[in-house]
């Protein structure tokens, strides 16, 4: 067993050399698939080859050699763009693993968002949003893409309505008879509890 393990470890550098590179190691500009284009031209010479999604995407900015002073943030919802390539000092996102601060030079990460407060820090100004759920994609080039299902500035929320909703969903949970009713009530309680703690905490 030990002999086999040492043989596997000895072969590891060969496997590492042929490993797929990380996305941050790839060139910033997308490269055209020359083989596909060549084959297409042979079969249908009088028609341009079809465009792939890469044809419509802007090249990813290269990873800087030094850490930039600002973090570039895109914050989008299904129906609107809250922030587009906005340069900020830091964002704090409510990840499912806990509050996560993102500064320029943060390691590339993908995190799921839970109901909670997302804060955008720009100098002495702090803008807070309540997000219901979503994802944050942090790139090695100090760009962060935040995609939320629903978000609203914290100052537009009414604490009385939030507490009323929390009481309603708590009542629904206690009177729920089916698993579906219990799940819906529990989701309502989780969201309204997060709203309430964001406004009162």
mmCIF file of C-alpha atoms in Angstrom:
data_model
loop_
_atom_site.group_PDB
_atom_site.id
_atom_site.type_symbol
_atom_site.label_atom_id
_atom_site.label_comp_id
_atom_site.label_asym_id
_atom_site.label_seq_id
_atom_site.Cartn_x
_atom_site.Cartn_y
_atom_site.Cartn_z
ATOM 1 C CA UNK A 1 0.000 0.000 0.000
ATOM 2 C CA UNK A 2 2.760 2.445 0.961
ATOM 3 C CA UNK A 3 4.781 1.478 -2.100
ATOM 4 C CA UNK A 4 1.773 2.225 -4.342
ATOM 5 C CA UNK A 5 1.214 5.593 -2.632
ATOM 6 C CA UNK A 6 4.823 6.649 -3.220
ATOM 7 C CA UNK A 7 4.495 5.712 -6.909
ATOM 8 C CA UNK A 8 1.346 7.828 -7.229
ATOM 9 C CA UNK A 9 3.028 10.778 -5.537
ATOM 10 C CA UNK A 10 6.017 10.450 -7.862
ATOM 11 C CA UNK A 11 3.683 10.725 -10.868
ATOM 12 C CA UNK A 12 1.858 13.801 -9.510
ATOM 13 C CA UNK A 13 4.106 16.448 -11.224
ATOM 14 C CA UNK A 14 3.201 14.916 -14.612
ATOM 15 C CA UNK A 15 -0.505 15.222 -13.800
ATOM 16 C CA UNK A 16 -0.053 18.779 -12.539
ATOM 17 C CA UNK A 17 1.691 19.783 -15.757
ATOM 18 C CA UNK A 18 -1.239 18.581 -17.847
ATOM 19 C CA UNK A 19 -3.891 20.035 -15.508
ATOM 20 C CA UNK A 20 -6.388 22.515 -16.844
ATOM 21 C CA UNK A 21 -5.379 26.114 -16.023
ATOM 22 C CA UNK A 22 -7.495 28.294 -13.763
ATOM 23 C CA UNK A 23 -9.698 30.854 -15.508
ATOM 24 C CA UNK A 24 -7.472 33.609 -14.140
ATOM 25 C CA UNK A 25 -4.496 32.061 -15.964
ATOM 26 C CA UNK A 26 -6.237 32.150 -19.339
ATOM 27 C CA UNK A 27 -5.629 34.991 -21.787
ATOM 28 C CA UNK A 28 -7.953 37.958 -21.379
ATOM 29 C CA UNK A 29 -8.957 38.096 -25.051
ATOM 30 C CA UNK A 30 -11.075 35.191 -26.334
ATOM 31 C CA UNK A 31 -9.347 33.168 -29.039
ATOM 32 C CA UNK A 32 -11.285 32.119 -32.147
ATOM 33 C CA UNK A 33 -11.785 28.430 -32.786
ATOM 34 C CA UNK A 34 -9.716 28.237 -35.958
ATOM 35 C CA UNK A 35 -10.312 24.497 -36.462
ATOM 36 C CA UNK A 36 -14.090 24.924 -36.389
ATOM 37 C CA UNK A 37 -13.971 27.932 -38.727
ATOM 38 C CA UNK A 38 -11.759 26.043 -41.165
ATOM 39 C CA UNK A 39 -14.050 22.987 -41.157
ATOM 40 C CA UNK A 40 -17.118 25.198 -41.604
ATOM 41 C CA UNK A 41 -15.561 26.967 -44.598
ATOM 42 C CA UNK A 42 -14.868 23.616 -46.273
ATOM 43 C CA UNK A 43 -18.455 22.435 -45.852
ATOM 44 C CA UNK A 44 -20.316 25.729 -46.433
ATOM 45 C CA UNK A 45 -17.928 28.149 -48.151
ATOM 46 C CA UNK A 46 -20.564 30.754 -49.069
ATOM 47 C CA UNK A 47 -21.865 31.307 -45.490
ATOM 48 C CA UNK A 48 -20.133 32.873 -42.499
ATOM 49 C CA UNK A 49 -19.609 30.528 -39.526
ATOM 50 C CA UNK A 50 -22.120 30.971 -36.673
ATOM 51 C CA UNK A 51 -21.202 33.213 -33.790
ATOM 52 C CA UNK A 52 -20.606 31.725 -30.356
ATOM 53 C CA UNK A 53 -21.322 33.473 -27.029
ATOM 54 C CA UNK A 54 -17.653 34.551 -26.924
ATOM 55 C CA UNK A 55 -18.280 36.642 -30.040
ATOM 56 C CA UNK A 56 -20.674 38.847 -28.075
ATOM 57 C CA UNK A 57 -18.636 39.168 -24.898
ATOM 58 C CA UNK A 58 -16.166 41.904 -24.101
ATOM 59 C CA UNK A 59 -12.653 40.652 -23.354
ATOM 60 C CA UNK A 60 -12.058 40.097 -19.640
ATOM 61 C CA UNK A 61 -9.663 42.707 -18.215
ATOM 62 C CA UNK A 62 -6.269 41.160 -17.464
ATOM 63 C CA UNK A 63 -5.274 40.409 -13.887
ATOM 64 C CA UNK A 64 -3.157 43.366 -12.716
ATOM 65 C CA UNK A 65 0.405 42.760 -11.552
ATOM 66 C CA UNK A 66 -0.215 44.840 -8.414
ATOM 67 C CA UNK A 67 -3.351 45.142 -6.298
ATOM 68 C CA UNK A 68 -5.477 48.093 -7.470
ATOM 69 C CA UNK A 69 -6.699 50.675 -4.973
ATOM 70 C CA UNK A 70 -10.374 50.168 -5.863
ATOM 71 C CA UNK A 71 -12.756 47.251 -6.307
ATOM 72 C CA UNK A 72 -14.931 47.392 -9.450
ATOM 73 C CA UNK A 73 -18.482 46.228 -8.693
ATOM 74 C CA UNK A 74 -21.404 45.221 -10.898
ATOM 75 C CA UNK A 75 -24.629 44.784 -8.918
ATOM 76 C CA UNK A 76 -27.561 43.555 -11.000
ATOM 77 C CA UNK A 77 -31.140 42.399 -10.482
ATOM 78 C CA UNK A 78 -33.364 40.578 -13.002
ATOM 79 C CA UNK A 79 -35.075 43.870 -13.858
ATOM 80 C CA UNK A 80 -32.420 46.555 -13.196
ATOM 81 C CA UNK A 81 -28.748 47.354 -12.778
ATOM 82 C CA UNK A 82 -28.022 48.962 -9.409
ATOM 83 C CA UNK A 83 -24.270 49.434 -9.954
ATOM 84 C CA UNK A 84 -22.372 49.153 -13.231
ATOM 85 C CA UNK A 85 -18.552 49.076 -13.133
ATOM 86 C CA UNK A 86 -18.643 51.210 -9.992
ATOM 87 C CA UNK A 87 -15.274 51.647 -8.279
ATOM 88 C CA UNK A 88 -15.594 51.280 -4.505
ATOM 89 C CA UNK A 89 -13.349 50.632 -1.528
ATOM 90 C CA UNK A 90 -15.132 47.538 -0.222
ATOM 91 C CA UNK A 91 -18.385 45.587 -0.260
ATOM 92 C CA UNK A 92 -19.724 43.391 2.525
ATOM 93 C CA UNK A 93 -22.065 40.645 1.317
ATOM 94 C CA UNK A 94 -24.353 38.327 3.325
ATOM 95 C CA UNK A 95 -22.970 34.970 2.208
ATOM 96 C CA UNK A 96 -24.524 31.734 3.433
ATOM 97 C CA UNK A 97 -21.261 31.089 5.307
ATOM 98 C CA UNK A 98 -21.451 34.487 7.059
ATOM 99 C CA UNK A 99 -20.763 38.153 6.352
ATOM 100 C CA UNK A 100 -17.951 38.400 3.791
ATOM 101 C CA UNK A 101 -15.912 41.548 3.202
ATOM 102 C CA UNK A 102 -14.484 41.968 -0.297
ATOM 103 C CA UNK A 103 -11.527 44.287 -0.857
ATOM 104 C CA UNK A 104 -9.397 44.886 -3.970
ATOM 105 C CA UNK A 105 -7.147 41.875 -4.600
ATOM 106 C CA UNK A 106 -9.565 39.391 -3.011
ATOM 107 C CA UNK A 107 -8.994 35.790 -4.035
ATOM 108 C CA UNK A 108 -11.325 34.542 -6.796
ATOM 109 C CA UNK A 109 -14.461 33.181 -5.112
ATOM 110 C CA UNK A 110 -18.090 32.279 -5.770
ATOM 111 C CA UNK A 111 -20.486 32.587 -2.827
ATOM 112 C CA UNK A 112 -24.223 32.129 -2.417
ATOM 113 C CA UNK A 113 -26.109 35.014 -0.811
ATOM 114 C CA UNK A 114 -28.700 34.639 1.942
ATOM 115 C CA UNK A 115 -31.289 37.232 3.025
ATOM 116 C CA UNK A 116 -29.367 40.068 4.626
ATOM 117 C CA UNK A 117 -27.650 43.424 4.254
ATOM 118 C CA UNK A 118 -25.221 44.155 1.444
ATOM 119 C CA UNK A 119 -23.167 47.278 2.132
ATOM 120 C CA UNK A 120 -21.146 49.231 -0.417
ATOM 121 C CA UNK A 121 -18.325 51.345 1.057
ATOM 122 C CA UNK A 122 -17.043 54.288 -0.942
ATOM 123 C CA UNK A 123 -14.853 56.610 1.112
ATOM 124 C CA UNK A 124 -16.910 57.732 4.120
ATOM 125 C CA UNK A 125 -20.211 56.877 2.384
ATOM 126 C CA UNK A 126 -21.897 53.527 3.012
ATOM 127 C CA UNK A 127 -24.900 52.455 0.918
ATOM 128 C CA UNK A 128 -26.885 49.532 2.294
ATOM 129 C CA UNK A 129 -29.255 47.222 0.427
ATOM 130 C CA UNK A 130 -31.355 44.354 1.655
ATOM 131 C CA UNK A 131 -30.935 41.357 -0.672
ATOM 132 C CA UNK A 132 -33.189 38.301 -0.669
ATOM 133 C CA UNK A 133 -30.792 35.812 -2.261
ATOM 134 C CA UNK A 134 -28.367 35.450 -5.158
ATOM 135 C CA UNK A 135 -24.682 34.948 -5.856
ATOM 136 C CA UNK A 136 -21.478 36.949 -5.774
ATOM 137 C CA UNK A 137 -18.667 36.213 -8.237
ATOM 138 C CA UNK A 138 -15.322 37.665 -7.182
ATOM 139 C CA UNK A 139 -12.669 37.695 -9.891
ATOM 140 C CA UNK A 140 -8.905 37.800 -9.454
ATOM 141 C CA UNK A 141 -8.690 41.113 -11.355
ATOM 142 C CA UNK A 142 -10.491 42.963 -8.514
ATOM 143 C CA UNK A 143 -13.895 42.834 -10.206
ATOM 144 C CA UNK A 144 -16.975 41.603 -8.319
ATOM 145 C CA UNK A 145 -20.305 40.671 -9.902
ATOM 146 C CA UNK A 146 -23.241 40.578 -7.489
ATOM 147 C CA UNK A 147 -26.443 39.020 -8.828
ATOM 148 C CA UNK A 148 -29.470 39.260 -6.534
ATOM 149 C CA UNK A 149 -33.016 38.000 -7.021
ATOM 150 C CA UNK A 150 -34.440 41.012 -5.184
ATOM 151 C CA UNK A 151 -32.818 44.018 -3.527
ATOM 152 C CA UNK A 152 -34.024 47.282 -2.033
ATOM 153 C CA UNK A 153 -32.153 50.175 -0.363
ATOM 154 C CA UNK A 154 -32.406 49.740 3.403
ATOM 155 C CA UNK A 155 -33.765 53.265 3.951
ATOM 156 C CA UNK A 156 -36.881 52.424 1.878
ATOM 157 C CA UNK A 157 -38.045 49.651 4.224
ATOM 158 C CA UNK A 158 -40.786 50.173 6.827
ATOM 159 C CA UNK A 159 -39.960 48.483 10.132
ATOM 160 C CA UNK A 160 -43.656 48.308 11.140
ATOM 161 C CA UNK A 161 -44.620 46.428 7.963
ATOM 162 C CA UNK A 162 -41.663 44.081 8.423
ATOM 163 C CA UNK A 163 -42.692 43.224 11.997
ATOM 164 C CA UNK A 164 -46.301 42.766 10.882
ATOM 165 C CA UNK A 165 -45.157 40.350 8.143
ATOM 166 C CA UNK A 166 -43.003 38.443 10.637
ATOM 167 C CA UNK A 167 -45.996 38.009 12.958
ATOM 168 C CA UNK A 168 -48.177 36.827 10.053
ATOM 169 C CA UNK A 169 -45.679 34.196 8.880
ATOM 170 C CA UNK A 170 -45.100 33.005 12.464
ATOM 171 C CA UNK A 171 -48.850 32.511 12.791
ATOM 172 C CA UNK A 172 -48.975 30.679 9.436
ATOM 173 C CA UNK A 173 -46.204 28.324 10.562
ATOM 174 C CA UNK A 174 -48.037 27.376 13.749
ATOM 175 C CA UNK A 175 -51.269 26.652 11.814
ATOM 176 C CA UNK A 176 -49.617 24.942 8.813
ATOM 177 C CA UNK A 177 -50.741 21.375 8.159
ATOM 178 C CA UNK A 178 -48.825 20.344 5.020
ATOM 179 C CA UNK A 179 -45.085 20.300 4.351
ATOM 180 C CA UNK A 180 -45.568 22.881 1.586
ATOM 181 C CA UNK A 181 -47.338 25.313 3.916
ATOM 182 C CA UNK A 182 -44.644 24.818 6.566
ATOM 183 C CA UNK A 183 -41.844 25.436 4.037
ATOM 184 C CA UNK A 184 -43.499 28.605 2.678
ATOM 185 C CA UNK A 185 -44.075 29.937 6.194
ATOM 186 C CA UNK A 186 -40.481 29.150 7.217
ATOM 187 C CA UNK A 187 -39.096 31.014 4.193
ATOM 188 C CA UNK A 188 -41.277 34.000 5.102
ATOM 189 C CA UNK A 189 -40.020 33.905 8.687
ATOM 190 C CA UNK A 190 -36.363 33.686 7.567
ATOM 191 C CA UNK A 191 -36.690 36.671 5.198
ATOM 192 C CA UNK A 192 -38.684 38.841 7.642
ATOM 193 C CA UNK A 193 -36.334 37.956 10.526
ATOM 194 C CA UNK A 194 -33.365 39.050 8.411
ATOM 195 C CA UNK A 195 -35.235 42.254 7.441
ATOM 196 C CA UNK A 196 -36.102 42.950 11.071
ATOM 197 C CA UNK A 197 -32.547 42.429 12.333
ATOM 198 C CA UNK A 198 -31.213 44.634 9.497
ATOM 199 C CA UNK A 199 -33.519 47.480 10.518
ATOM 200 C CA UNK A 200 -33.385 47.154 14.299
ATOM 201 C CA UNK A 201 -29.939 45.635 14.842
#
